[in-house]
PDB file of C-alpha atoms in Angstrom:
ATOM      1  CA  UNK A 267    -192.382-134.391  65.673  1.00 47.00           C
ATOM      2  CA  UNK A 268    -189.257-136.624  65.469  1.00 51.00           C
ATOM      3  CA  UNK A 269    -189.008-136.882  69.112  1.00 49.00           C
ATOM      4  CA  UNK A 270    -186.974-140.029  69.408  1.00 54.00           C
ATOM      5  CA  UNK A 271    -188.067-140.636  73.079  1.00 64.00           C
ATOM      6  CA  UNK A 272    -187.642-137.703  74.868  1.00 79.00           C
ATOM      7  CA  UNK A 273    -189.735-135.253  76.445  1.00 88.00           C
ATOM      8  CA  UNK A 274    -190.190-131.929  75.167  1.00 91.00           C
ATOM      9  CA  UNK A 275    -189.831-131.292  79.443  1.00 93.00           C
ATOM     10  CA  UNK A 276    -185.920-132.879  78.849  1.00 94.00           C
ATOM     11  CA  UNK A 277    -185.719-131.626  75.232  1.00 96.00           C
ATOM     12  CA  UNK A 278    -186.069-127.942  76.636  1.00 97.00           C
ATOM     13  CA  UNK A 279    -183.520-128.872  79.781  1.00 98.00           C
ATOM     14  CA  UNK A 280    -181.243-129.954  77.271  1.00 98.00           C
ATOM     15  CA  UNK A 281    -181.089-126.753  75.261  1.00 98.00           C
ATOM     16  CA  UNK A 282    -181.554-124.134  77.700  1.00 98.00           C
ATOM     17  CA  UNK A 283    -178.311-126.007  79.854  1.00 98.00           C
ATOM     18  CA  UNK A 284    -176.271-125.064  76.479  1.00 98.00           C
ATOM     19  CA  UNK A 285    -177.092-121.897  75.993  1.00 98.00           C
ATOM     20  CA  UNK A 286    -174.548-120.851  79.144  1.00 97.00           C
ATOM     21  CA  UNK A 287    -170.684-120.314  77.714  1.00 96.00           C
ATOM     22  CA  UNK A 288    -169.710-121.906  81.530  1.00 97.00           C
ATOM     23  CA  UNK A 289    -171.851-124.787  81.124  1.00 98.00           C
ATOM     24  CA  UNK A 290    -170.654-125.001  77.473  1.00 97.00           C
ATOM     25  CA  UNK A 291    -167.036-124.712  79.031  1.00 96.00           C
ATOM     26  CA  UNK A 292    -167.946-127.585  81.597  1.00 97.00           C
ATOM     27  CA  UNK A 293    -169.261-129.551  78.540  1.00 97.00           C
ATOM     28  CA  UNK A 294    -166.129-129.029  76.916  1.00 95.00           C
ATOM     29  CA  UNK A 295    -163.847-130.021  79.794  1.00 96.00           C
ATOM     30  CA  UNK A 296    -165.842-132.877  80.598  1.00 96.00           C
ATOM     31  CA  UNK A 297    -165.052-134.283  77.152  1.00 95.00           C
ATOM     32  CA  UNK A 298    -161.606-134.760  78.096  1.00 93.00           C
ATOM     33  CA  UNK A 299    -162.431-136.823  80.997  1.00 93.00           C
ATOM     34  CA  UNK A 300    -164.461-137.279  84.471  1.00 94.00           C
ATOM     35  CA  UNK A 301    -163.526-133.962  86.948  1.00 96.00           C
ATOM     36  CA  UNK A 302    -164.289-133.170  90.517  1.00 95.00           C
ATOM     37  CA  UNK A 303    -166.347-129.783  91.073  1.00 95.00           C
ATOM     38  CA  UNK A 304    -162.802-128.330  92.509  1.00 95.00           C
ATOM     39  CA  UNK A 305    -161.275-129.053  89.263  1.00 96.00           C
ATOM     40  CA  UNK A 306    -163.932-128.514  87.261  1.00 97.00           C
ATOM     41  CA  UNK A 307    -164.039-124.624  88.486  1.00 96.00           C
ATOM     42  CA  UNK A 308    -160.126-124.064  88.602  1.00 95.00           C
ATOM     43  CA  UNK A 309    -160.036-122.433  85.645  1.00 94.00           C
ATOM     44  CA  UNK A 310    -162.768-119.612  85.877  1.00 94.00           C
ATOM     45  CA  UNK A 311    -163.046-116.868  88.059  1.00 93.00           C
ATOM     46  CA  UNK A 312    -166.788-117.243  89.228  1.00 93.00           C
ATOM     47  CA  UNK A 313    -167.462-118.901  92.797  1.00 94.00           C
ATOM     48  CA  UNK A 314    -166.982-122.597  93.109  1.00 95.00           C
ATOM     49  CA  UNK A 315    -170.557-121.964  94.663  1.00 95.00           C
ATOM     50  CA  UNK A 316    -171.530-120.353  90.552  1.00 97.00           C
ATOM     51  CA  UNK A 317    -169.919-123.493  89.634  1.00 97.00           C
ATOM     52  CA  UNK A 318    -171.688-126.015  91.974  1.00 96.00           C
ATOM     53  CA  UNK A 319    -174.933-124.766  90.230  1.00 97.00           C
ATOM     54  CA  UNK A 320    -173.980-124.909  86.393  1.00 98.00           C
ATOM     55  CA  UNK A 321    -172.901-128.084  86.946  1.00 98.00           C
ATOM     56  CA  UNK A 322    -176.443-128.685  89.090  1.00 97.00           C
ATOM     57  CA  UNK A 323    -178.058-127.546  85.972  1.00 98.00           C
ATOM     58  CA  UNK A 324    -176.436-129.985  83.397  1.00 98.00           C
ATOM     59  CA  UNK A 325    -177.360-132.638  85.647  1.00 97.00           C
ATOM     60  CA  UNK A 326    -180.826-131.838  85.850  1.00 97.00           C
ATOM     61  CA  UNK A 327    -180.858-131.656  81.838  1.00 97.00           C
ATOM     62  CA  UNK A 328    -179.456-134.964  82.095  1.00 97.00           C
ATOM     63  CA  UNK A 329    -176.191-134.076  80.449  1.00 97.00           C
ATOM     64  CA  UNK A 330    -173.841-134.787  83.201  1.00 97.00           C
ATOM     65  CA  UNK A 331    -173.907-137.595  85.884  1.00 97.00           C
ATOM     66  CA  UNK A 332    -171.966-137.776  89.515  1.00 93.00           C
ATOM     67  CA  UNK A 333    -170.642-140.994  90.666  1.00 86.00           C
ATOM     68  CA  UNK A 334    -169.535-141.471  94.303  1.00 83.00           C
ATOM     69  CA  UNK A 335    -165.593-142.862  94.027  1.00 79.00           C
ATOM     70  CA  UNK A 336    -164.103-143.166  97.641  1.00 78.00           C
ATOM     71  CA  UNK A 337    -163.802-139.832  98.393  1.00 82.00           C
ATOM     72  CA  UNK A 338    -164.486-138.001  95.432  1.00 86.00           C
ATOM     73  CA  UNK A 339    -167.547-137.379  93.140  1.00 91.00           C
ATOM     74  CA  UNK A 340    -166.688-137.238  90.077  1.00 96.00           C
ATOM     75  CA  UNK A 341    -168.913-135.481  87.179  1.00 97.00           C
ATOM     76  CA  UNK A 342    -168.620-137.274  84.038  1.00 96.00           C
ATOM     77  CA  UNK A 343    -170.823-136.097  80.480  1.00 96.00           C
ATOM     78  CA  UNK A 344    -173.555-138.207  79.259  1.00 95.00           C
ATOM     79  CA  UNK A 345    -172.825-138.546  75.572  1.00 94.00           C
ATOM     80  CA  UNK A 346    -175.938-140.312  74.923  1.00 94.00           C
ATOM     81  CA  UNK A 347    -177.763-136.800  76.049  1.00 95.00           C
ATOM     82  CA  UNK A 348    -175.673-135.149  73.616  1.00 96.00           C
ATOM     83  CA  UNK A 349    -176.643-136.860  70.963  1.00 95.00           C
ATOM     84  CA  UNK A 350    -180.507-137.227  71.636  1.00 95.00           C
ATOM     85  CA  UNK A 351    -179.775-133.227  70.985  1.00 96.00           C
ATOM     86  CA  UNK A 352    -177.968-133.389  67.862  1.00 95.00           C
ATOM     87  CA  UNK A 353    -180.451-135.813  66.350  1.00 94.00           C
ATOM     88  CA  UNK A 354    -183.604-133.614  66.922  1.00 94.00           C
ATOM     89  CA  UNK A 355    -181.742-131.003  65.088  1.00 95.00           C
ATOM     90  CA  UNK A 356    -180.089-133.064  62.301  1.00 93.00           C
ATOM     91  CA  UNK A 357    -183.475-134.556  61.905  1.00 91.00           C
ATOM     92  CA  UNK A 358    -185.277-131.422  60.777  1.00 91.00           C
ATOM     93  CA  UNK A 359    -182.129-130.272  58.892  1.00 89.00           C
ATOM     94  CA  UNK A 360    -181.853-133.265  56.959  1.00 88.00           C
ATOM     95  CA  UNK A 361    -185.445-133.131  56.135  1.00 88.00           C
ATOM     96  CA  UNK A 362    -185.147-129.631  55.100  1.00 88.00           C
ATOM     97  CA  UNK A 363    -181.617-130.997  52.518  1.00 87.00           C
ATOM     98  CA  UNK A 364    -183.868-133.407  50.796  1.00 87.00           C
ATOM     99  CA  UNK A 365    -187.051-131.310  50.121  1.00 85.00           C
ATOM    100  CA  UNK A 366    -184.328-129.173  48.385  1.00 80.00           C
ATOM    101  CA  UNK A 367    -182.296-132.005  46.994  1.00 84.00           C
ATOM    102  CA  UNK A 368    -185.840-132.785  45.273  1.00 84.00           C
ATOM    103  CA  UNK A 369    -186.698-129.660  44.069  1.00 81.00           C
ATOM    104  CA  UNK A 370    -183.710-129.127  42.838  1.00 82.00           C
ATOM    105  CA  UNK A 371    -184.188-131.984  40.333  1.00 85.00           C
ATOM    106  CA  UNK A 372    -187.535-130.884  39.793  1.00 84.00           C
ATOM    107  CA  UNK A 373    -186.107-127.239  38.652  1.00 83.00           C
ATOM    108  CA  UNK A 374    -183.596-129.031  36.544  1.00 78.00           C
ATOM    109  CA  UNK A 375    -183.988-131.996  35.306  1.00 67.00           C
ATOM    110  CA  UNK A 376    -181.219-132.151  32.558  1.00 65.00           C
ATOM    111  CA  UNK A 377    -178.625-130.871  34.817  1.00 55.00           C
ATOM    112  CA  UNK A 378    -178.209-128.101  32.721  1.00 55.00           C
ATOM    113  CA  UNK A 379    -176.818-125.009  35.685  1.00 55.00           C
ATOM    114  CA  UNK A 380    -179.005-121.834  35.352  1.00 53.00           C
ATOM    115  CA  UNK A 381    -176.686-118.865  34.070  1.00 57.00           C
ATOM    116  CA  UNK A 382    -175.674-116.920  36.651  1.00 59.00           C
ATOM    117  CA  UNK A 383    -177.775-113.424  37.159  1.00 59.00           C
ATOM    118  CA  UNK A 384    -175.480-110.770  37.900  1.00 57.00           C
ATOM    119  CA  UNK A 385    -176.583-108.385  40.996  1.00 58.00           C
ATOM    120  CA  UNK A 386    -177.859-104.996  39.158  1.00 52.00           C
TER     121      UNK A 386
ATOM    122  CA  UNK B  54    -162.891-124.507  72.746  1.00 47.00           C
ATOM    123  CA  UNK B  55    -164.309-126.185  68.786  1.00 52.00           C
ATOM    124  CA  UNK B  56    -165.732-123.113  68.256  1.00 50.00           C
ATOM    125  CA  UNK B  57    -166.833-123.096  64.647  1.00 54.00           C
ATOM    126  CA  UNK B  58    -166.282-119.650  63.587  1.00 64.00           C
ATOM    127  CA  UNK B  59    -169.399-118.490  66.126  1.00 79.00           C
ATOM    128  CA  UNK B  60    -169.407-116.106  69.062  1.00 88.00           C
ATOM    129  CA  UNK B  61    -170.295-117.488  72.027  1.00 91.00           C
ATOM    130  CA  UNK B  62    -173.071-115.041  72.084  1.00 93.00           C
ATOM    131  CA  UNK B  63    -174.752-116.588  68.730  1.00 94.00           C
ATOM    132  CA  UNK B  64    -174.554-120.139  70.231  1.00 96.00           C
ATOM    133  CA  UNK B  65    -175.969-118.923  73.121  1.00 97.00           C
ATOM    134  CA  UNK B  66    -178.723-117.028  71.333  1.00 98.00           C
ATOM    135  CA  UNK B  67    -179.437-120.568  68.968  1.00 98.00           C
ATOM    136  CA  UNK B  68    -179.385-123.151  71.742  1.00 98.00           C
ATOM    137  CA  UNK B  69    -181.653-120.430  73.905  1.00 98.00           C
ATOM    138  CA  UNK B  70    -183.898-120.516  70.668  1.00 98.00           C
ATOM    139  CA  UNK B  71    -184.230-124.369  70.845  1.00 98.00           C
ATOM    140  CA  UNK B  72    -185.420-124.269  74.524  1.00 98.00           C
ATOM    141  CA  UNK B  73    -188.966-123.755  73.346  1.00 97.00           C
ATOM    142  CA  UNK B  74    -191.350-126.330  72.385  1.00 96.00           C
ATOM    143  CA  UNK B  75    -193.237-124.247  70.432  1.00 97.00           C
ATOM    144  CA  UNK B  76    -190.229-122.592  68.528  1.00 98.00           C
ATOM    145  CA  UNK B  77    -189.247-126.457  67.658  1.00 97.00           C
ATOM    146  CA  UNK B  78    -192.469-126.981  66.493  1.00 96.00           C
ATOM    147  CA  UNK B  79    -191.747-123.853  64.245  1.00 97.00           C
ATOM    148  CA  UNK B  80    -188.482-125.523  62.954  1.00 97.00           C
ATOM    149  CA  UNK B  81    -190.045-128.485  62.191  1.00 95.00           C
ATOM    150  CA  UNK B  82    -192.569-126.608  60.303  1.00 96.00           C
ATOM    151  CA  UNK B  83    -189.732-124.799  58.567  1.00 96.00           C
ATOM    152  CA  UNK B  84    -188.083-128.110  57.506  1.00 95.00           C
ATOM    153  CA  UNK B  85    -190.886-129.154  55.036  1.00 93.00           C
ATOM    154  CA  UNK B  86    -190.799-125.833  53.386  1.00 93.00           C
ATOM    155  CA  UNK B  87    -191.106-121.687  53.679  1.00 94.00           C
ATOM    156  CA  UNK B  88    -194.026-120.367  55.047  1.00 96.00           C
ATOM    157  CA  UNK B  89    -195.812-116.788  55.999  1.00 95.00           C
ATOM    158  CA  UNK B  90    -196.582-116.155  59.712  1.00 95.00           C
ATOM    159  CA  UNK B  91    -200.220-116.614  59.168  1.00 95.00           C
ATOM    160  CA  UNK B  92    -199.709-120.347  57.973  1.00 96.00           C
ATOM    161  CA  UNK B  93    -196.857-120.880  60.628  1.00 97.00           C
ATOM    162  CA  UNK B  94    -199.524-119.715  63.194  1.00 96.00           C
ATOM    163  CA  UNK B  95    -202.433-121.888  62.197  1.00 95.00           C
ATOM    164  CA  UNK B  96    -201.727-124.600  64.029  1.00 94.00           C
ATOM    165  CA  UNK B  97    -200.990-123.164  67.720  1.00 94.00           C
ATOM    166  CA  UNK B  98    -203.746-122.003  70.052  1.00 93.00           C
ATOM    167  CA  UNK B  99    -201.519-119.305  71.312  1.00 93.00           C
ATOM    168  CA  UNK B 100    -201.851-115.975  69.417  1.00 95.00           C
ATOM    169  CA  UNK B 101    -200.333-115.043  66.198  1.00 95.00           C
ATOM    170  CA  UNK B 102    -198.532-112.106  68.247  1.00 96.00           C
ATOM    171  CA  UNK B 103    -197.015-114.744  70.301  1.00 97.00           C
ATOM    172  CA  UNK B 104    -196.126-116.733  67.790  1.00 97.00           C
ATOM    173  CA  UNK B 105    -195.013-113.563  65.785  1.00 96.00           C
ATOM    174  CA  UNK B 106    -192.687-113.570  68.666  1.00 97.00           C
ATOM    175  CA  UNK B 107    -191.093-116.792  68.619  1.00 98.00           C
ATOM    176  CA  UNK B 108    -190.311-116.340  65.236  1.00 98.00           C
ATOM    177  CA  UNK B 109    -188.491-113.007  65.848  1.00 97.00           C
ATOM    178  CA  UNK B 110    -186.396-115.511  68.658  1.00 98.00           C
ATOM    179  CA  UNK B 111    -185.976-117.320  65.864  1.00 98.00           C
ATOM    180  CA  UNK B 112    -184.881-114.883  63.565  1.00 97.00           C
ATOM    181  CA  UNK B 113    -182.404-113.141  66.214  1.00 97.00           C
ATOM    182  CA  UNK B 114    -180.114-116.287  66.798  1.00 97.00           C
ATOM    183  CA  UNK B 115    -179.941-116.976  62.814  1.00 97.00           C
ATOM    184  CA  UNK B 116    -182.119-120.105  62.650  1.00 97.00           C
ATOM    185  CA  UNK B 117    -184.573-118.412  60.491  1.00 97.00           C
ATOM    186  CA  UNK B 118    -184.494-115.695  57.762  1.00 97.00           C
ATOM    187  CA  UNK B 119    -187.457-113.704  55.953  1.00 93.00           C
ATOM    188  CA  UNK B 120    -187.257-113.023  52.450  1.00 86.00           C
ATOM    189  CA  UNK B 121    -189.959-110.719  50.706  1.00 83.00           C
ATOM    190  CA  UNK B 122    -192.096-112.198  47.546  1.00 79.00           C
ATOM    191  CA  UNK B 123    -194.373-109.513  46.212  1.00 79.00           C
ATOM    192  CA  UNK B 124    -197.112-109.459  49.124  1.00 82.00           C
ATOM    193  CA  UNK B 125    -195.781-112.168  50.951  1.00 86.00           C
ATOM    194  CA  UNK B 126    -192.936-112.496  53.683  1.00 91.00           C
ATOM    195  CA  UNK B 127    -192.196-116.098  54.153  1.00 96.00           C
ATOM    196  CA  UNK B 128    -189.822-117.254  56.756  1.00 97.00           C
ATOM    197  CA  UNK B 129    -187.232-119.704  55.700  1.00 96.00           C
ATOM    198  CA  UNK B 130    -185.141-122.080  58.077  1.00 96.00           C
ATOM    199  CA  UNK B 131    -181.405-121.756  58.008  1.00 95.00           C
ATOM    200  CA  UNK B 132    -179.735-125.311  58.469  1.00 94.00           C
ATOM    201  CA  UNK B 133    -176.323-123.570  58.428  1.00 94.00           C
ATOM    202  CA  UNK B 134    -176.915-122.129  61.903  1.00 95.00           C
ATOM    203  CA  UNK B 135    -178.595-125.320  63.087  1.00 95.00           C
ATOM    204  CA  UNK B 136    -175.313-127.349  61.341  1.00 95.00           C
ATOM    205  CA  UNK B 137    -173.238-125.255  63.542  1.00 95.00           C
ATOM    206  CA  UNK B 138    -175.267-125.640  66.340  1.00 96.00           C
ATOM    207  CA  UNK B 139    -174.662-129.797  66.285  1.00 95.00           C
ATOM    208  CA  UNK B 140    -171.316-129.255  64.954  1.00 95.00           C
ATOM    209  CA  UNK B 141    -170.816-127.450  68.608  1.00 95.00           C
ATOM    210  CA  UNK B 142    -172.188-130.643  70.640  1.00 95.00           C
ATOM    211  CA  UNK B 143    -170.860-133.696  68.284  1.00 93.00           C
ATOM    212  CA  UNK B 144    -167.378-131.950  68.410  1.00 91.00           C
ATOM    213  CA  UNK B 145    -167.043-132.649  72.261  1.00 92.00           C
ATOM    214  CA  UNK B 146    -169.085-135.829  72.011  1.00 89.00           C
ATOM    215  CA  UNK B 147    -166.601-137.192  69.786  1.00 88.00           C
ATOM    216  CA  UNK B 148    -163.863-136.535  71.809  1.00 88.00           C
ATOM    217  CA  UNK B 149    -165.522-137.857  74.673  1.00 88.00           C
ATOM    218  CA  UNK B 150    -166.163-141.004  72.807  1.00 87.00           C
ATOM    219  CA  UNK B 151    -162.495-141.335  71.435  1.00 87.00           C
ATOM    220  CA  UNK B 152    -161.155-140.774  74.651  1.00 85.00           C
ATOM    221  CA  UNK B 153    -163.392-144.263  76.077  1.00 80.00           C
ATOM    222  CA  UNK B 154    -162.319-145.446  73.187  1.00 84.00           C
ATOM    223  CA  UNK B 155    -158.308-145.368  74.182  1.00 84.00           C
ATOM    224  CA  UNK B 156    -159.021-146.415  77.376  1.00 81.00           C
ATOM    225  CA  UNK B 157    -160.641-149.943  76.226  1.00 82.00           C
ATOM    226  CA  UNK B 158    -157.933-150.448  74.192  1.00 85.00           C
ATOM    227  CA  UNK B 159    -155.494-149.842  76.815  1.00 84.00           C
ATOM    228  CA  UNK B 160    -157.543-151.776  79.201  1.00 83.00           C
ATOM    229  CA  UNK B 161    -158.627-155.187  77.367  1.00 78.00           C
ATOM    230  CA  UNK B 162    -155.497-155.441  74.495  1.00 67.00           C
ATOM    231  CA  UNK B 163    -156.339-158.867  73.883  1.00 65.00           C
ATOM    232  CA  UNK B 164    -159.296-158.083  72.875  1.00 55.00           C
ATOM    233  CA  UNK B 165    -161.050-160.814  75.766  1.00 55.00           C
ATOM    234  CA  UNK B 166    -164.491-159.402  76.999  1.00 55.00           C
ATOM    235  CA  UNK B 167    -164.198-159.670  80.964  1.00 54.00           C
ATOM    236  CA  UNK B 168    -166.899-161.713  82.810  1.00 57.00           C
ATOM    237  CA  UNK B 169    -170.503-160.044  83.486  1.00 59.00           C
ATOM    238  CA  UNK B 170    -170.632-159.347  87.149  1.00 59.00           C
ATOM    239  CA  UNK B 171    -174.376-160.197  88.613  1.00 58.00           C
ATOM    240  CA  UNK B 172    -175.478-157.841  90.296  1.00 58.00           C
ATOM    241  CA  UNK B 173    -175.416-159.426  94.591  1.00 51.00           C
TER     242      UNK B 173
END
């Protein structure tokens, strides 16, 4: 497997923490900058408490941190967790493109396109 | 919210997917070519009804399709859905990044690197 350093243990965090439209939401407002939890939940109509624990979930996945600022502790997104996730998809979906990329030129090698079969 | 053109429910249902080791496995399988359930199965100690059963997970959130040759029914990977599936994360992560972005170049417009604090 194309791993790329993680463990299938933070792999399967990862996912299963997007697969939530709030924590998806929380990803998304995070993306325009650090928030507090009370900011964070302002705009949906579940329990700051509901909240609280999405967010306590993307942490645990590693895709959002909490830093202690005076007062406040704000969440901010880790895009470096983000990205450990895109590449273990793109790298199976790339590999996938080129085995057809090079069949493709097997099938024709003088460029010439294949006429078209109409659907019967 | 970047939404791609999916429902909330398929993203849900593809990043769910991904929060299996062994349906990754299956994906990376997938990537190097079609293959029947039996020769998807050969590998894994679990039992081909279980792993008859990831595939239908699989096959549910659009990663995979099955196509019928004669005899055989070989299950193919879709790298649309997975596309939209990193299209999802790498659309916030960009922002994210743009937005750090901005900020150093409101914060250092000369361009000077400021000194390396030691840690005390």
């Amino acid at each position: 497997m194309l791993n790329k350093g993680m463990s299938d243990e933070t792999v399967n965090l990862g996912f299963a923490a997007l697969a939530d439209p709030v924590r998806r939401a929380i990803i998304a407002r995070l993306s325009r900058g650090p928030a507090t939890v009370n900011e964070i939940a302002e705009p949906f109509e579940i329990s700051l408490q509901a909240v609280s624990k999405h967010i306590q979930v993307l942490e645990h996945a590693g895709l959002v941190t909490r830093t202690r600022e005076a007062q406040r502790r704000p969440v901010h997104l880790n895009p470096d967790a983000l990205e450990a996730l895109t590449a273990w998809i793109d790298g199976y979906r790339l590999l996938h493109e080129q085995r057809f990329r090079r069949l493709d030129a097997l099938l024709a090698p003088d460029a010439t396109p294949a006429p078209r079969k109409e659907p019967s």
